[in-house]
Amino acid sequence: MKSLHCVYSSNRFADQYTLDLEGFMSPHEFTATINTFNTAAWHYPPPSRFTGSINHYFICLATLILTAVIAAIHHTRQIGFILILPFTFLFTSMVVIYYRKKQKLRFESAMIHLCSCMNATENVRGINFRLTFLTPEQQIATHPSSSYAITIEFDDRFNLLHHFSLNIPPSYSTSITISPPLYDVDVAKPTNAYYPLKE
């Protein structure tokens, strides 16, 4: 069984046609299929990954808040008012985490549902679609910022059976045509036939 990974990168799935697809999908069918996945991904995008710059931004922000709280405690005696800052930061972090989790679930649900719809029609041709999560090794090999891919699996047995069924002629003819004779046939009665006597 062959498989092809269409990695999700730069807000779209890879749509480059390869020779592994020959015999299973035409370039037009492959492009139309991937465009369907890209349209669904555009409507339900996954959460963006935290890159190095965003991580540094959050670390600097947390350090700044912690320094401000320590300085405020040292110079003032109103601890209740000062504790508003870390709790506000904690609440904001929880809202961001919840939103990203919900965005991730919506993306995965949309892709899994679309794979199920594709499989309902393409399984008869030996083609199977599924959403896969890239391992860290696969992410390094393909694209460091990618986490998802649409894996297209091809069953070679179906392609082999289809190939042989096209090359082997059937053992019987499905259409029989008998043409009329091109010459006159003189049917003579045999001389030794029995004829009843007429009264």
GROMACS .gro file of C-alpha atoms in nm:
model
  199
    1MET     CA    1   0.000   0.000   0.000
    2LYS     CA    2   0.136   0.340  -0.099
    3SER     CA    3   0.080   0.660   0.095
    4LEU     CA    4   0.129   1.027   0.018
    5HIS     CA    5   0.149   1.303   0.283
    6CYS     CA    6   0.012   1.645   0.185
    7VAL     CA    7   0.161   1.862   0.459
    8TYR     CA    8  -0.029   2.163   0.591
    9SER     CA    9   0.201   2.464   0.567
   10SER     CA   10   0.147   2.835   0.503
   11ASN     CA   11  -0.229   2.797   0.563
   12ARG     CA   12  -0.279   2.533   0.291
   13PHE     CA   13  -0.216   2.167   0.215
   14ALA     CA   14   0.053   2.082  -0.038
   15ASP     CA   15  -0.098   2.022  -0.382
   16GLN     CA   16   0.199   1.907  -0.589
   17TYR     CA   17   0.110   1.612  -0.813
   18THR     CA   18   0.358   1.322  -0.798
   19LEU     CA   19   0.412   1.010  -1.009
   20ASP     CA   20   0.286   0.792  -0.723
   21LEU     CA   21  -0.064   0.913  -0.802
   22GLU     CA   22  -0.064   0.778  -1.157
   23GLY     CA   23  -0.319   0.505  -1.206
   24PHE     CA   24  -0.520   0.622  -0.904
   25MET     CA   25  -0.596   0.991  -0.955
   26SER     CA   26  -0.556   1.228  -1.245
   27PRO     CA   27  -0.389   1.568  -1.188
   28HIS     CA   28  -0.728   1.737  -1.216
   29GLU     CA   29  -0.889   1.503  -0.959
   30PHE     CA   30  -0.599   1.550  -0.718
   31THR     CA   31  -0.604   1.930  -0.748
   32ALA     CA   32  -0.982   1.942  -0.700
   33THR     CA   33  -0.958   1.717  -0.392
   34ILE     CA   34  -0.683   1.920  -0.227
   35ASN     CA   35  -0.866   2.243  -0.308
   36THR     CA   36  -1.166   2.105  -0.119
   37PHE     CA   37  -0.946   2.043   0.186
   38ASN     CA   38  -0.788   2.388   0.153
   39THR     CA   39  -1.131   2.553   0.137
   40ALA     CA   40  -1.237   2.376   0.457
   41ALA     CA   41  -0.906   2.472   0.622
   42TRP     CA   42  -0.962   2.833   0.520
   43HIS     CA   43  -1.305   2.835   0.689
   44TYR     CA   44  -1.180   2.649   1.000
   45PRO     CA   45  -0.807   2.730   1.032
   46PRO     CA   46  -0.595   2.560   1.297
   47PRO     CA   47  -0.433   2.773   1.567
   48SER     CA   48  -0.105   2.925   1.462
   49ARG     CA   49   0.203   2.776   1.617
   50PHE     CA   50   0.401   2.970   1.872
   51THR     CA   51   0.719   3.068   1.696
   52GLY     CA   52   1.037   3.177   1.869
   53SER     CA   53   0.949   3.547   1.863
   54ILE     CA   54   0.608   3.489   2.026
   55ASN     CA   55   0.765   3.272   2.297
   56HIS     CA   56   1.018   3.545   2.373
   57TYR     CA   57   0.734   3.799   2.386
   58PHE     CA   58   0.542   3.598   2.648
   59ILE     CA   59   0.856   3.540   2.856
   60CYS     CA   60   0.934   3.913   2.853
   61LEU     CA   61   0.573   3.999   2.941
   62ALA     CA   62   0.568   3.752   3.233
   63THR     CA   63   0.899   3.885   3.361
   64LEU     CA   64   0.774   4.244   3.335
   65ILE     CA   65   0.454   4.163   3.527
   66LEU     CA   66   0.646   3.979   3.798
   67THR     CA   67   0.890   4.269   3.835
   68ALA     CA   68   0.602   4.519   3.852
   69VAL     CA   69   0.428   4.315   4.124
   70ILE     CA   70   0.744   4.289   4.333
   71ALA     CA   71   0.813   4.660   4.298
   72ALA     CA   72   0.453   4.750   4.383
   73ILE     CA   73   0.457   4.529   4.695
   74HIS     CA   74   0.783   4.691   4.808
   75HIS     CA   75   0.662   5.052   4.765
   76THR     CA   76   0.296   5.017   4.865
   77ARG     CA   77   0.106   4.822   5.122
   78GLN     CA   78  -0.209   4.752   4.918
   79ILE     CA   79  -0.157   4.385   4.837
   80GLY     CA   80  -0.518   4.330   4.725
   81PHE     CA   81  -0.486   4.588   4.449
   82ILE     CA   82  -0.144   4.458   4.346
   83LEU     CA   83  -0.267   4.098   4.309
   84ILE     CA   84  -0.502   4.213   4.033
   85LEU     CA   85  -0.212   4.212   3.783
   86PRO     CA   86  -0.110   3.843   3.807
   87PHE     CA   87  -0.471   3.726   3.822
   88THR     CA   88  -0.551   3.934   3.514
   89PHE     CA   89  -0.255   3.775   3.337
   90LEU     CA   90  -0.369   3.427   3.447
   91PHE     CA   91  -0.726   3.489   3.329
   92THR     CA   92  -0.606   3.619   2.992
   93SER     CA   93  -0.383   3.312   2.950
   94MET     CA   94  -0.676   3.080   3.023
   95VAL     CA   95  -0.895   3.259   2.766
   96VAL     CA   96  -0.621   3.231   2.502
   97ILE     CA   97  -0.567   2.860   2.578
   98TYR     CA   98  -0.942   2.789   2.560
   99TYR     CA   99  -0.976   2.975   2.228
  100ARG     CA  100  -0.681   2.791   2.074
  101LYS     CA  101  -0.813   2.455   2.196
  102LYS     CA  102  -1.156   2.527   2.046
  103GLN     CA  103  -0.999   2.641   1.718
  104LYS     CA  104  -0.791   2.322   1.703
  105LEU     CA  105  -1.095   2.099   1.765
  106ARG     CA  106  -1.298   2.277   1.496
  107PHE     CA  107  -1.018   2.231   1.242
  108GLU     CA  108  -0.969   1.863   1.324
  109SER     CA  109  -1.343   1.791   1.322
  110ALA     CA  110  -1.385   1.959   0.983
  111MET     CA  111  -1.093   1.767   0.830
  112ILE     CA  112  -1.201   1.430   0.975
  113HIS     CA  113  -1.558   1.486   0.851
  114LEU     CA  114  -1.429   1.578   0.505
  115CYS     CA  115  -1.205   1.268   0.499
  116SER     CA  116  -1.509   1.053   0.585
  117CYS     CA  117  -1.708   1.209   0.300
  118MET     CA  118  -1.420   1.151   0.057
  119ASN     CA  119  -1.376   0.792   0.171
  120ALA     CA  120  -1.745   0.720   0.116
  121THR     CA  121  -1.691   0.765  -0.259
  122GLU     CA  122  -1.320   0.691  -0.309
  123ASN     CA  123  -1.284   0.367  -0.111
  124VAL     CA  124  -1.433   0.175  -0.403
  125ARG     CA  125  -1.128   0.284  -0.607
  126GLY     CA  126  -0.881   0.177  -0.340
  127ILE     CA  127  -0.815   0.534  -0.215
  128ASN     CA  128  -0.834   0.631   0.151
  129PHE     CA  129  -0.798   0.979   0.307
  130ARG     CA  130  -0.711   1.051   0.670
  131LEU     CA  131  -0.588   1.339   0.882
  132THR     CA  132  -0.249   1.266   1.040
  133PHE     CA  133  -0.045   1.442   1.303
  134LEU     CA  134   0.320   1.477   1.212
  135THR     CA  135   0.577   1.346   1.457
  136PRO     CA  136   0.865   1.577   1.556
  137GLU     CA  137   1.094   1.384   1.320
  138GLN     CA  138   0.851   1.431   1.030
  139GLN     CA  139   0.813   1.800   1.114
  140ILE     CA  140   1.190   1.851   1.093
  141ALA     CA  141   1.209   1.657   0.766
  142THR     CA  142   0.920   1.842   0.599
  143HIS     CA  143   0.851   2.179   0.757
  144PRO     CA  144   0.927   2.281   1.117
  145SER     CA  145   0.601   2.472   1.156
  146SER     CA  146   0.375   2.192   1.029
  147SER     CA  147   0.169   1.971   1.257
  148TYR     CA  148  -0.092   1.826   1.021
  149ALA     CA  149  -0.103   1.642   0.692
  150ILE     CA  150  -0.365   1.476   0.477
  151THR     CA  151  -0.245   1.122   0.412
  152ILE     CA  152  -0.372   0.964   0.092
  153GLU     CA  153  -0.337   0.586   0.093
  154PHE     CA  154  -0.353   0.380  -0.227
  155ASP     CA  155  -0.431   0.010  -0.234
  156ASP     CA  156  -0.204  -0.147  -0.498
  157ARG     CA  157  -0.421  -0.458  -0.511
  158PHE     CA  158  -0.711  -0.260  -0.653
  159ASN     CA  159  -0.490  -0.099  -0.918
  160LEU     CA  160  -0.340  -0.439  -1.011
  161LEU     CA  161  -0.685  -0.599  -1.036
  162HIS     CA  162  -0.810  -0.307  -1.244
  163HIS     CA  163  -0.505  -0.333  -1.472
  164PHE     CA  164  -0.552  -0.705  -1.536
  165SER     CA  165  -0.926  -0.671  -1.586
  166LEU     CA  166  -0.862  -0.425  -1.867
  167ASN     CA  167  -0.596  -0.639  -2.040
  168ILE     CA  168  -0.762  -0.980  -2.022
  169PRO     CA  169  -1.048  -1.025  -2.271
  170PRO     CA  170  -1.364  -1.187  -2.139
  171SER     CA  171  -1.407  -1.561  -2.193
  172TYR     CA  172  -1.742  -1.507  -2.360
  173SER     CA  173  -1.886  -1.254  -2.595
  174THR     CA  174  -2.136  -1.015  -2.447
  175SER     CA  175  -2.284  -0.935  -2.788
  176ILE     CA  176  -2.354  -1.187  -3.060
  177THR     CA  177  -2.447  -1.076  -3.411
  178ILE     CA  178  -2.550  -1.323  -3.677
  179SER     CA  179  -2.555  -1.187  -4.028
  180PRO     CA  180  -2.793  -1.332  -4.289
  181PRO     CA  181  -2.640  -1.552  -4.561
  182LEU     CA  182  -2.518  -1.374  -4.872
  183TYR     CA  183  -2.633  -1.652  -5.108
  184ASP     CA  184  -2.962  -1.827  -5.176
  185VAL     CA  185  -3.003  -2.151  -4.995
  186ASP     CA  186  -3.197  -2.418  -5.186
  187VAL     CA  187  -3.356  -2.640  -4.931
  188ALA     CA  188  -3.457  -2.965  -5.102
  189LYS     CA  189  -3.670  -3.224  -4.934
  190PRO     CA  190  -3.497  -3.555  -4.878
  191THR     CA  191  -3.621  -3.839  -5.101
  192ASN     CA  192  -3.653  -4.094  -4.821
  193ALA     CA  193  -3.882  -3.877  -4.606
  194TYR     CA  194  -4.217  -4.022  -4.501
  195TYR     CA  195  -4.526  -3.839  -4.628
  196PRO     CA  196  -4.866  -3.946  -4.503
  197LEU     CA  197  -5.124  -4.034  -4.764
  198LYS     CA  198  -5.400  -3.787  -4.819
  199GLU     CA  199  -5.752  -3.933  -4.840
   0.00000   0.00000   0.00000
